[in-house]
CSV table of C-alpha atoms in Angstrom, one decimal:
chain,number,residue,atom,x,y,z
A,298,MET,CA,-28.8,-21.9,-13.0
A,299,ASP,CA,-31.2,-19.1,-13.6
A,300,ASP,CA,-31.9,-16.9,-10.7
A,301,LYS,CA,-35.6,-17.5,-11.0
A,302,LEU,CA,-35.1,-21.2,-10.7
A,303,ILE,CA,-33.0,-20.8,-7.7
A,304,ILE,CA,-35.7,-18.7,-6.0
A,305,ASP,CA,-38.2,-21.3,-6.9
A,306,LEU,CA,-36.0,-23.9,-5.1
A,307,TYR,CA,-36.1,-21.7,-2.0
A,308,TRP,CA,-39.8,-21.5,-2.2
A,309,GLN,CA,-40.0,-25.3,-2.6
A,310,ARG,CA,-37.8,-25.5,0.5
A,311,SER,CA,-35.2,-27.5,-1.4
A,312,GLU,CA,-31.8,-27.5,0.1
A,313,ARG,CA,-30.4,-27.4,-3.4
A,314,ALA,CA,-31.2,-23.7,-3.3
A,315,ILE,CA,-28.3,-23.2,-1.0
A,316,SER,CA,-25.8,-25.2,-3.1
A,317,GLU,CA,-26.9,-23.4,-6.3
A,318,THR,CA,-26.6,-20.0,-4.5
A,319,ASP,CA,-23.2,-21.0,-3.3
A,320,GLU,CA,-22.2,-22.0,-6.7
A,321,LYS,CA,-23.3,-18.8,-8.3
A,322,TYR,CA,-22.8,-16.1,-5.7
A,323,SER,CA,-20.3,-17.2,-3.1
A,324,ARG,CA,-17.5,-15.1,-4.7
A,325,PHE,CA,-19.7,-12.1,-5.0
A,326,CYS,CA,-20.7,-12.3,-1.4
A,327,HIS,CA,-17.2,-13.0,-0.2
A,328,TYR,CA,-16.0,-10.0,-2.1
A,329,ILE,CA,-18.4,-7.7,-0.3
A,330,ALA,CA,-17.7,-9.3,3.1
A,331,TYR,CA,-14.0,-9.3,2.7
A,332,ASN,CA,-13.9,-5.6,1.6
A,333,ILE,CA,-15.7,-4.7,4.8
A,334,LEU,CA,-14.1,-7.2,7.2
A,335,GLY,CA,-10.7,-7.7,5.8
A,336,ASP,CA,-10.6,-11.2,7.1
A,337,ASP,CA,-11.0,-14.4,5.1
A,338,GLU,CA,-12.4,-16.6,7.8
A,339,ASP,CA,-14.9,-14.0,9.0
A,340,SER,CA,-15.9,-13.4,5.4
A,341,LYS,CA,-16.5,-17.1,4.9
A,342,GLU,CA,-18.7,-17.2,7.9
A,343,ILE,CA,-20.6,-14.2,6.7
A,344,VAL,CA,-21.2,-15.9,3.4
A,345,ASN,CA,-22.7,-18.9,5.2
A,346,GLU,CA,-24.9,-16.5,7.2
A,347,VAL,CA,-26.1,-15.0,4.0
A,348,TYR,CA,-27.3,-18.4,2.8
A,349,LEU,CA,-29.1,-18.9,6.1
A,350,LYS,CA,-30.7,-15.5,6.0
A,351,ALA,CA,-31.8,-16.1,2.5
A,352,TRP,CA,-33.2,-19.4,3.5
A,353,ASN,CA,-35.2,-17.8,6.3
A,354,THR,CA,-36.5,-14.9,4.2
A,355,ILE,CA,-37.3,-16.6,0.9
A,356,PRO,CA,-40.2,-17.2,1.3
A,357,PRO,CA,-42.0,-15.0,2.1
A,358,ASN,CA,-39.8,-12.7,0.0
A,359,ARG,CA,-39.4,-13.2,-3.7
A,360,PRO,CA,-36.4,-11.0,-4.7
A,361,GLY,CA,-36.6,-9.3,-8.1
A,362,ILE,CA,-32.9,-9.6,-8.5
A,363,LEU,CA,-31.3,-12.3,-6.4
A,364,LYS,CA,-27.8,-11.0,-6.7
A,365,SER,CA,-28.5,-7.6,-5.2
A,366,TYR,CA,-30.7,-9.2,-2.6
A,367,LEU,CA,-27.9,-11.4,-1.4
A,368,GLY,CA,-25.5,-8.5,-1.7
A,369,MET,CA,-27.6,-6.3,0.5
A,370,ILE,CA,-27.9,-9.1,3.1
A,371,CYS,CA,-24.2,-9.7,3.0
A,372,ARG,CA,-23.3,-6.1,3.3
A,373,GLN,CA,-25.5,-5.6,6.3
A,374,LEU,CA,-24.3,-8.8,8.0
A,375,ALA,CA,-20.7,-7.8,7.4
A,376,ILE,CA,-21.2,-4.3,8.8
A,377,ASN,CA,-22.8,-5.8,11.8
A,378,ARG,CA,-19.9,-8.2,12.3
A,379,TYR,CA,-17.5,-5.3,11.8
A,380,GLN,CA,-19.2,-3.2,14.4
A,381,ALA,CA,-19.3,-6.1,16.8
A,382,LYS,CA,-15.5,-6.4,16.7
A,383,ASN,CA,-12.6,-4.2,17.2
A,384,ALA,CA,-12.4,-2.3,14.0
A,385,GLN,CA,-9.0,-1.0,14.5
A,386,LYS,CA,-7.5,-4.4,14.3
A,387,ARG,CA,-9.0,-5.1,10.9
A,388,LYS,CA,-7.2,-4.9,7.6
A,389,ALA,CA,-10.1,-3.7,5.6
A,390,ASP,CA,-10.7,-0.2,4.3
A,391,THR,CA,-13.9,0.1,6.4
A,392,PRO,CA,-12.4,2.6,9.0
A,393,ILE,CA,-11.1,4.7,6.1
A,394,VAL,CA,-14.5,4.4,4.4
A,395,LEU,CA,-16.2,5.6,7.5
A,396,ASP,CA,-13.8,8.5,7.9
A,397,GLU,CA,-14.4,9.5,4.3
A,398,LEU,CA,-18.2,9.3,4.8
A,399,GLY,CA,-17.8,11.3,8.0
A,400,GLU,CA,-16.5,14.2,5.8
A,401,CYS,CA,-20.0,14.3,4.2
A,402,ILE,CA,-21.7,15.2,7.4
A,403,PRO,CA,-23.1,18.7,7.3
A,404,ASP,CA,-21.3,21.0,9.8
A,405,LYS,CA,-24.1,23.1,11.2
A,406,GLY,CA,-27.0,25.4,10.4
A,407,CYS,CA,-29.4,22.6,9.4
A,408,GLU,CA,-32.3,21.2,11.2
A,409,GLU,CA,-32.3,17.6,12.2
A,410,VAL,CA,-34.9,16.2,9.9
A,411,GLY,CA,-33.3,13.0,9.0
A,412,ASP,CA,-34.8,9.7,10.0
A,413,GLY,CA,-33.5,6.6,8.3
A,414,PHE,CA,-35.9,6.6,5.6
A,415,ALA,CA,-35.5,10.2,4.7
A,416,LEU,CA,-31.7,9.8,4.6
A,417,ARG,CA,-31.9,6.7,2.4
A,418,ASP,CA,-34.3,8.5,0.1
A,419,ALA,CA,-32.0,11.5,-0.1
A,420,LEU,CA,-29.0,9.3,-0.8
A,421,SER,CA,-30.8,7.5,-3.5
A,422,ARG,CA,-31.7,10.7,-5.2
A,423,PHE,CA,-28.2,12.1,-4.8
A,424,VAL,CA,-26.5,9.0,-6.3
A,425,ALA,CA,-29.0,8.9,-9.1
A,426,SER,CA,-28.0,12.5,-10.0
A,427,LEU,CA,-24.3,11.7,-10.4
A,428,PRO,CA,-22.6,11.1,-13.7
A,429,VAL,CA,-22.3,7.4,-14.5
A,430,ARG,CA,-18.7,7.0,-13.8
A,431,ALA,CA,-18.7,9.1,-10.7
A,432,ARG,CA,-21.7,7.1,-9.5
A,433,ARG,CA,-20.1,3.8,-10.1
A,434,ILE,CA,-16.9,4.8,-8.3
A,435,PHE,CA,-18.9,6.2,-5.4
A,436,VAL,CA,-21.1,3.1,-5.1
A,437,ARG,CA,-18.2,0.7,-5.5
A,438,ARG,CA,-16.3,2.5,-2.7
A,439,TYR,CA,-19.1,3.1,-0.3
A,440,TRP,CA,-21.5,0.3,-1.0
A,441,TYR,CA,-19.0,-2.4,-1.7
A,442,ALA,CA,-16.3,-0.9,0.4
A,443,ALA,CA,-13.8,-1.7,-2.4
A,444,PRO,CA,-10.2,-0.5,-2.1
A,445,VAL,CA,-9.3,2.5,-4.4
A,446,SER,CA,-6.8,0.3,-6.2
A,447,ASP,CA,-9.4,-2.2,-7.1
A,448,ILE,CA,-11.7,0.5,-8.4
A,449,ALA,CA,-9.0,2.0,-10.5
A,450,ARG,CA,-8.1,-1.3,-12.0
A,451,GLU,CA,-11.7,-2.2,-12.7
A,452,TYR,CA,-12.4,1.1,-14.6
A,453,SER,CA,-8.9,1.4,-16.1
A,454,VAL,CA,-8.1,4.7,-14.5
A,455,LYS,CA,-5.4,5.8,-12.2
A,456,GLU,CA,-5.9,5.7,-8.5
A,457,SER,CA,-5.5,9.5,-8.4
A,458,TYR,CA,-8.5,9.7,-10.6
A,459,VAL,CA,-10.6,7.6,-8.3
A,460,THR,CA,-9.4,9.5,-5.3
A,461,VAL,CA,-10.2,12.9,-6.8
A,462,SER,CA,-13.6,11.6,-8.0
A,463,LEU,CA,-14.5,10.4,-4.6
A,464,LEU,CA,-13.3,13.6,-3.0
A,465,ARG,CA,-15.5,15.7,-5.3
A,466,THR,CA,-18.5,13.4,-4.8
A,467,ARG,CA,-18.2,13.6,-1.1
A,468,ARG,CA,-18.1,17.4,-1.3
A,469,LYS,CA,-21.2,17.3,-3.4
A,470,LEU,CA,-22.9,14.9,-1.0
A,471,LYS,CA,-22.1,17.2,1.9
A,472,ALA,CA,-23.6,20.2,0.1
A,473,PHE,CA,-26.5,18.1,-0.9
A,474,LEU,CA,-27.2,16.9,2.6
A,475,GLU,CA,-27.0,20.4,3.9
A,476,LYS,CA,-29.4,21.6,1.3
A,477,GLU,CA,-31.7,18.8,2.2
A,478,GLY,CA,-31.6,19.8,5.8
A,479,PHE,CA,-29.7,17.0,7.4
A,480,ALA,CA,-27.5,17.7,10.3
A,481,VAL,CA,-25.3,16.0,12.8
B,47,MET,CA,-25.6,11.7,12.1
B,48,THR,CA,-22.3,9.8,11.6
B,49,GLY,CA,-20.3,8.3,8.9
B,50,ASN,CA,-21.7,5.0,10.1
B,51,ASP,CA,-25.3,6.2,9.6
B,52,LEU,CA,-24.4,7.1,6.0
B,53,LEU,CA,-22.8,3.8,5.5
B,54,LEU,CA,-25.9,2.0,6.7
B,55,ALA,CA,-28.2,4.3,4.8
B,56,LEU,CA,-26.3,3.6,1.6
B,57,GLY,CA,-27.5,0.0,2.0
B,58,GLY,CA,-30.9,1.2,0.8
B,59,LEU,CA,-29.7,2.3,-2.6
B,60,ASP,CA,-31.7,1.2,-5.5
B,61,GLU,CA,-30.6,-2.3,-6.5
B,62,SER,CA,-30.1,-1.3,-10.1
B,63,VAL,CA,-27.6,1.3,-9.0
B,64,VAL,CA,-25.8,-1.3,-6.9
B,65,LEU,CA,-25.7,-3.8,-9.6
B,66,ASP,CA,-24.5,-1.3,-12.2
B,67,ALA,CA,-21.5,-0.8,-10.0
B,68,ALA,CA,-21.0,-4.4,-9.2
B,69,PRO,CA,-17.5,-5.8,-9.7
B,70,SER,CA,-16.8,-7.8,-12.8
B,71,GLU,CA,-16.9,-11.5,-12.6
B,72,LYS,CA,-13.1,-11.6,-12.5
B,73,TYR,CA,-13.0,-11.0,-8.8
B,74,LYS,CA,-11.8,-13.8,-6.7
B,75,LYS,CA,-11.8,-14.8,-3.1
B,76,ARG,CA,-8.8,-13.2,-1.4
B,77,SER,CA,-6.9,-14.5,1.4
B,78,ALA,CA,-3.7,-13.5,3.1
B,79,GLY,CA,-1.8,-16.3,1.3
B,80,GLN,CA,-3.2,-15.3,-2.1
B,81,ILE,CA,-2.4,-11.7,-1.6
B,82,GLY,CA,1.1,-12.5,-0.6
B,83,LYS,CA,1.6,-14.7,-3.6
B,84,TRP,CA,0.3,-12.1,-6.0
B,85,THR,CA,2.3,-9.4,-4.4
B,86,VAL,CA,5.5,-11.4,-4.8
B,87,ALA,CA,4.6,-12.1,-8.4
B,88,ALA,CA,3.7,-8.5,-9.2
B,89,SER,CA,6.9,-7.3,-7.5
B,90,PHE,CA,9.0,-9.7,-9.6
B,91,CYS,CA,7.3,-8.5,-12.8
B,92,LEU,CA,7.8,-4.9,-11.8
B,93,MET,CA,11.5,-5.4,-11.3
B,94,LEU,CA,11.8,-7.2,-14.5
B,95,SER,CA,9.9,-4.4,-16.3
B,96,LEU,CA,12.1,-1.8,-14.8
B,97,ALA,CA,15.3,-3.6,-15.8
B,98,LEU,CA,14.0,-3.9,-19.3
B,99,ALA,CA,12.9,-0.3,-19.4
B,100,LEU,CA,16.3,0.8,-18.3
B,101,MET,CA,18.0,-1.2,-21.0
B,102,LEU,CA,15.6,0.1,-23.7
B,103,SER,CA,15.8,3.6,-22.6
B,104,LYS,CA,19.5,3.8,-23.5
B,105,LEU,CA,18.5,2.6,-27.0
B,106,ILE,CA,15.4,4.6,-27.6
B,107,PHE,CA,15.5,7.8,-25.6
B,108,GLN,CA,16.6,10.8,-27.5
B,109,PRO,CA,16.9,14.3,-26.4
B,110,ILE,CA,14.1,16.7,-27.4
B,111,PRO,CA,15.5,18.6,-30.3
B,112,ASP,CA,16.3,22.3,-29.9
B,113,GLY,CA,14.3,23.0,-33.0
B,114,ALA,CA,11.2,21.9,-31.1
B,115,THR,CA,10.4,25.4,-30.1
B,116,ALA,CA,12.6,27.6,-32.1
B,117,GLY,CA,10.2,28.4,-34.9
B,118,GLY,CA,7.1,28.6,-32.9
B,119,VAL,CA,3.9,27.1,-34.2
B,120,GLN,CA,2.6,28.3,-37.4
B,121,ALA,CA,-0.2,27.1,-39.6
B,122,PRO,CA,-1.0,30.1,-41.7
B,123,ASP,CA,-3.1,28.1,-44.0
B,124,LYS,CA,-5.3,27.5,-41.1
B,125,GLY,CA,-5.0,31.0,-39.8
B,126,TYR,CA,-3.0,30.0,-36.7
B,127,THR,CA,0.3,31.6,-35.8
B,128,PHE,CA,1.7,31.1,-32.3
B,129,ASN,CA,5.1,32.2,-31.1
B,130,ILE,CA,7.0,30.4,-28.6
B,131,ASN,CA,9.5,32.7,-27.1
B,132,GLU,CA,11.8,30.8,-25.0
B,133,ARG,CA,12.5,27.4,-23.6
B,134,VAL,CA,12.9,26.6,-20.0
B,135,ASP,CA,13.5,23.3,-18.4
B,136,CYS,CA,10.7,22.2,-16.1
B,137,THR,CA,11.6,22.1,-12.5
B,138,CYS,CA,8.6,20.4,-11.1
B,139,GLY,CA,10.7,17.4,-10.3
B,140,GLU,CA,8.1,15.0,-11.7
B,141,CYS,CA,8.7,15.4,-15.4
B,142,PHE,CA,11.8,16.1,-17.3
B,143,PHE,CA,10.5,18.1,-20.2
B,144,VAL,CA,10.7,21.5,-21.6
B,145,ILE,CA,8.4,24.4,-20.8
B,146,ASN,CA,8.2,26.8,-23.7
B,147,ASN,CA,8.0,30.3,-22.4
B,148,ILE,CA,7.2,29.9,-18.8
B,149,CYS,CA,4.6,32.5,-18.3
B,150,LEU,CA,2.4,30.9,-15.7
B,151,THR,CA,2.5,33.9,-13.4
B,152,SER,CA,2.2,36.6,-15.9
B,153,THR,CA,0.0,37.6,-18.7
B,154,VAL,CA,0.4,39.2,-22.0
B,155,ASN,CA,0.8,42.9,-21.6
B,156,GLY,CA,-0.4,42.6,-18.1
B,157,GLN,CA,-3.8,41.4,-19.0
B,158,LEU,CA,-5.6,38.5,-20.5
B,159,ALA,CA,-7.2,38.6,-23.8
B,160,ASP,CA,-10.8,39.3,-23.5
B,161,ASN,CA,-12.1,37.5,-26.5
B,162,GLY,CA,-11.0,34.0,-26.0
B,163,GLY,CA,-7.9,32.0,-26.7
B,164,TYR,CA,-6.7,28.6,-27.8
B,165,LEU,CA,-6.0,25.3,-26.2
B,166,ILE,CA,-3.8,22.8,-27.8
B,167,LEU,CA,-3.6,19.2,-26.8
B,168,GLU,CA,-1.1,16.8,-28.2
B,169,ALA,CA,-2.8,13.8,-29.6
B,170,GLU,CA,-0.1,11.6,-31.1
B,171,ALA,CA,3.2,10.4,-30.0
B,172,SER,CA,6.5,10.9,-31.7
B,173,THR,CA,9.4,8.5,-31.5
B,174,ASN,CA,11.8,11.2,-30.4
B,175,HIS,CA,9.6,12.1,-27.4
B,176,HIS,CA,10.1,9.1,-25.1
B,177,TRP,CA,7.5,10.5,-22.7
B,178,LEU,CA,4.9,9.9,-25.3
B,179,THR,CA,5.7,6.3,-25.8
B,180,SER,CA,4.0,5.3,-22.6
B,181,SER,CA,0.8,3.5,-23.1
B,182,ASP,CA,-0.8,6.1,-20.9
B,183,ILE,CA,-0.5,8.7,-23.6
B,184,LEU,CA,-2.4,6.5,-26.0
B,185,LEU,CA,-5.6,7.7,-24.7
B,186,GLY,CA,-8.5,8.3,-26.9
B,187,PHE,CA,-9.1,11.9,-27.7
B,188,ASP,CA,-12.3,12.3,-25.8
B,189,LYS,CA,-10.8,10.6,-22.7
B,190,THR,CA,-7.8,12.9,-22.9
B,191,VAL,CA,-9.9,16.0,-23.1
B,192,LYS,CA,-12.1,14.8,-20.3
B,193,ASN,CA,-9.2,14.1,-18.1
B,194,VAL,CA,-7.7,17.5,-18.8
B,195,GLY,CA,-10.9,19.2,-17.8
B,196,TYR,CA,-11.3,16.9,-14.9
B,197,VAL,CA,-8.2,18.0,-13.2
B,198,PHE,CA,-9.1,21.6,-13.3
B,199,ASP,CA,-12.6,21.9,-12.2
B,200,GLU,CA,-15.8,20.0,-12.5
B,201,ALA,CA,-17.7,22.7,-14.2
B,202,LEU,CA,-14.9,23.1,-16.6
B,203,SER,CA,-14.7,19.4,-17.0
B,204,GLU,CA,-18.3,19.3,-18.2
B,205,LYS,CA,-17.5,21.9,-20.7
B,206,PHE,CA,-14.5,19.9,-21.9
B,207,SER,CA,-16.6,16.8,-22.2
B,208,ASP,CA,-19.1,18.6,-24.3
B,209,THR,CA,-16.6,19.9,-26.8
B,210,LYS,CA,-19.0,20.3,-29.6
B,211,ASN,CA,-20.7,23.2,-27.9
B,212,VAL,CA,-17.6,25.0,-26.6
B,213,PHE,CA,-14.8,24.5,-29.0
B,214,ASP,CA,-14.0,24.8,-32.6
B,215,ARG,CA,-11.8,21.8,-33.1
B,216,ASP,CA,-9.0,21.5,-35.6
B,217,THR,CA,-5.7,19.8,-35.8
B,218,ILE,CA,-2.3,21.3,-36.0
B,219,GLU,CA,1.2,19.8,-36.2
B,220,ILE,CA,3.6,20.9,-33.5
B,221,ASN,CA,7.1,19.7,-33.9
B,222,GLY,CA,5.9,16.7,-35.9
B,223,ARG,CA,3.2,15.8,-33.4
B,224,VAL,CA,-0.4,16.0,-34.4
B,225,SER,CA,-2.3,18.0,-31.9
B,226,TYR,CA,-5.8,19.1,-31.4
B,227,ILE,CA,-6.4,22.8,-31.4
B,228,PHE,CA,-9.5,24.4,-29.8
B,229,LYS,CA,-10.7,27.8,-30.0
B,230,LEU,CA,-12.1,28.6,-26.6
B,231,ASP,CA,-14.8,31.0,-26.0
B,232,ASN,CA,-13.8,33.8,-23.6
B,233,GLU,CA,-15.5,32.5,-20.6
B,234,THR,CA,-13.9,29.1,-20.9
B,235,TYR,CA,-10.6,30.6,-21.7
B,236,GLN,CA,-10.6,32.9,-18.7
B,237,GLU,CA,-11.6,30.0,-16.5
B,238,LEU,CA,-8.8,27.8,-17.8
B,239,VAL,CA,-6.1,30.5,-17.5
B,240,ALA,CA,-7.3,31.4,-14.0
B,241,ALA,CA,-7.0,27.8,-13.0
B,242,VAL,CA,-3.5,27.7,-14.3
B,243,LEU,CA,-2.4,30.9,-12.7
B,244,ASP,CA,-4.0,29.9,-9.5
B,245,GLY,CA,-2.3,26.6,-9.2
B,246,GLY,CA,0.9,26.9,-11.1
B,247,HIS,CA,2.7,24.1,-12.8
B,248,GLY,CA,2.5,20.8,-11.0
B,249,GLU,CA,0.8,22.2,-8.0
B,250,ASN,CA,-2.9,22.6,-7.4
B,251,VAL,CA,-3.8,22.4,-11.0
B,252,PHE,CA,-2.5,19.0,-11.8
B,253,ASN,CA,-2.1,17.7,-8.3
B,254,PRO,CA,-5.2,18.3,-6.4
B,255,GLY,CA,-4.0,16.5,-3.4
B,256,VAL,CA,-2.7,13.5,-5.2
B,257,SER,CA,-0.2,12.8,-7.9
B,258,TRP,CA,-1.4,13.3,-11.3
B,259,CYS,CA,0.0,11.6,-14.3
B,260,GLY,CA,-2.0,12.5,-17.3
B,261,GLY,CA,0.4,11.6,-20.0
B,262,PHE,CA,-0.5,14.4,-22.3
B,263,CYS,CA,0.8,17.7,-23.3
B,264,LEU,CA,-1.3,20.8,-22.8
B,265,TYR,CA,-0.7,24.3,-24.0
B,266,ILE,CA,-2.7,27.4,-23.7
B,267,PHE,CA,-2.2,30.2,-26.1
B,268,ASP,CA,-3.1,33.7,-25.7
B,269,PHE,CA,-2.8,34.6,-29.3
B,270,ASP,CA,0.8,35.9,-29.5
B,271,ASP,CA,2.3,34.0,-26.6
B,272,ILE,CA,2.2,30.5,-25.4
B,273,TYR,CA,1.3,29.5,-21.9
B,274,ILE,CA,2.3,25.9,-21.5
B,275,VAL,CA,0.7,24.2,-18.6
B,276,SER,CA,2.3,20.9,-18.5
B,277,ASP,CA,4.3,18.3,-20.2
B,278,TYR,CA,3.6,15.4,-18.1
B,279,GLN,CA,4.7,11.9,-18.3
């Protein structure tokens, strides 16, 4: 079913909206949740929570792109779930992803100017400035929390290529954040 | 600020960017059972492939002929004459090929040419070079060049990916293998050689922290002598 029709179902408060969403986007949401949580059962729960959240927020919202809307909800819920539990016991790449992102934190010499909005804005500008492939690899890793092996397979490159690309992008990001005045 | 802050902030990326990097529709729900099943299947296939490869290797693999480097590389009709002085087995432990004139830590007459040089990239496989029969070597030309640049340095990579502006491209046949030859401007050439001399074969240059398998052959010429960077499988 077309996304617009699904959103209309939400607005009509038709429970069919949930089943149609499940039909079309359950895999997508599960993929995101599983990457972050590394647990099938937890991921299934998150997917159900996504539907509930969507049900409660549409209306008043009318997402322009339902897929990304659901993805963002799913990612946020999964991160919340991850943080609420013992991360070390998880099989997912999230601890590694967090460590990798930790490398991007500027060391010193910058003023603390970053609130959430400014940081999000800076990150959006940074990501938009990346070459296409580097951007896709970066987003896949740090937005979708995808394993390096998955990314390499998807883009038909070697894992070493992905690793090096991520390393260089993180270095760029660190320099960018320093330049933008963000600090620990 | 922490890595977690960044992780959360990345959630605010523009949705078009997020969708652009979305996984293909091929992804499936994963569970421990499924992973285990696929791992077993993949392992079985791998073992089968290895066994097959071992059998085939005895039939196909041939030694690299001595004549491969004896005469050097000459294409007088195109104005190229490159001498390959000696032949040394690579000791990097990751490949089993021949380095022609291992001059990675020296330069011609103690200094580099100051007006550019040449880069040669093999482009086609030859049946008597088993390391080129891998599907990895069957890269498109642009991809190969981009990869070569990529492992050196980002700035250099950009130059490599924009070959029209930096190189004069031509082809040459080296030991029966069609290769692309580029005339590098001095700046690019110096940069390339510096990267080679800095890293050495198989170290920083091609393995920036991770194993690199490019599947191509790369030479750098300094007019009269050849600086071979890598014959990698």
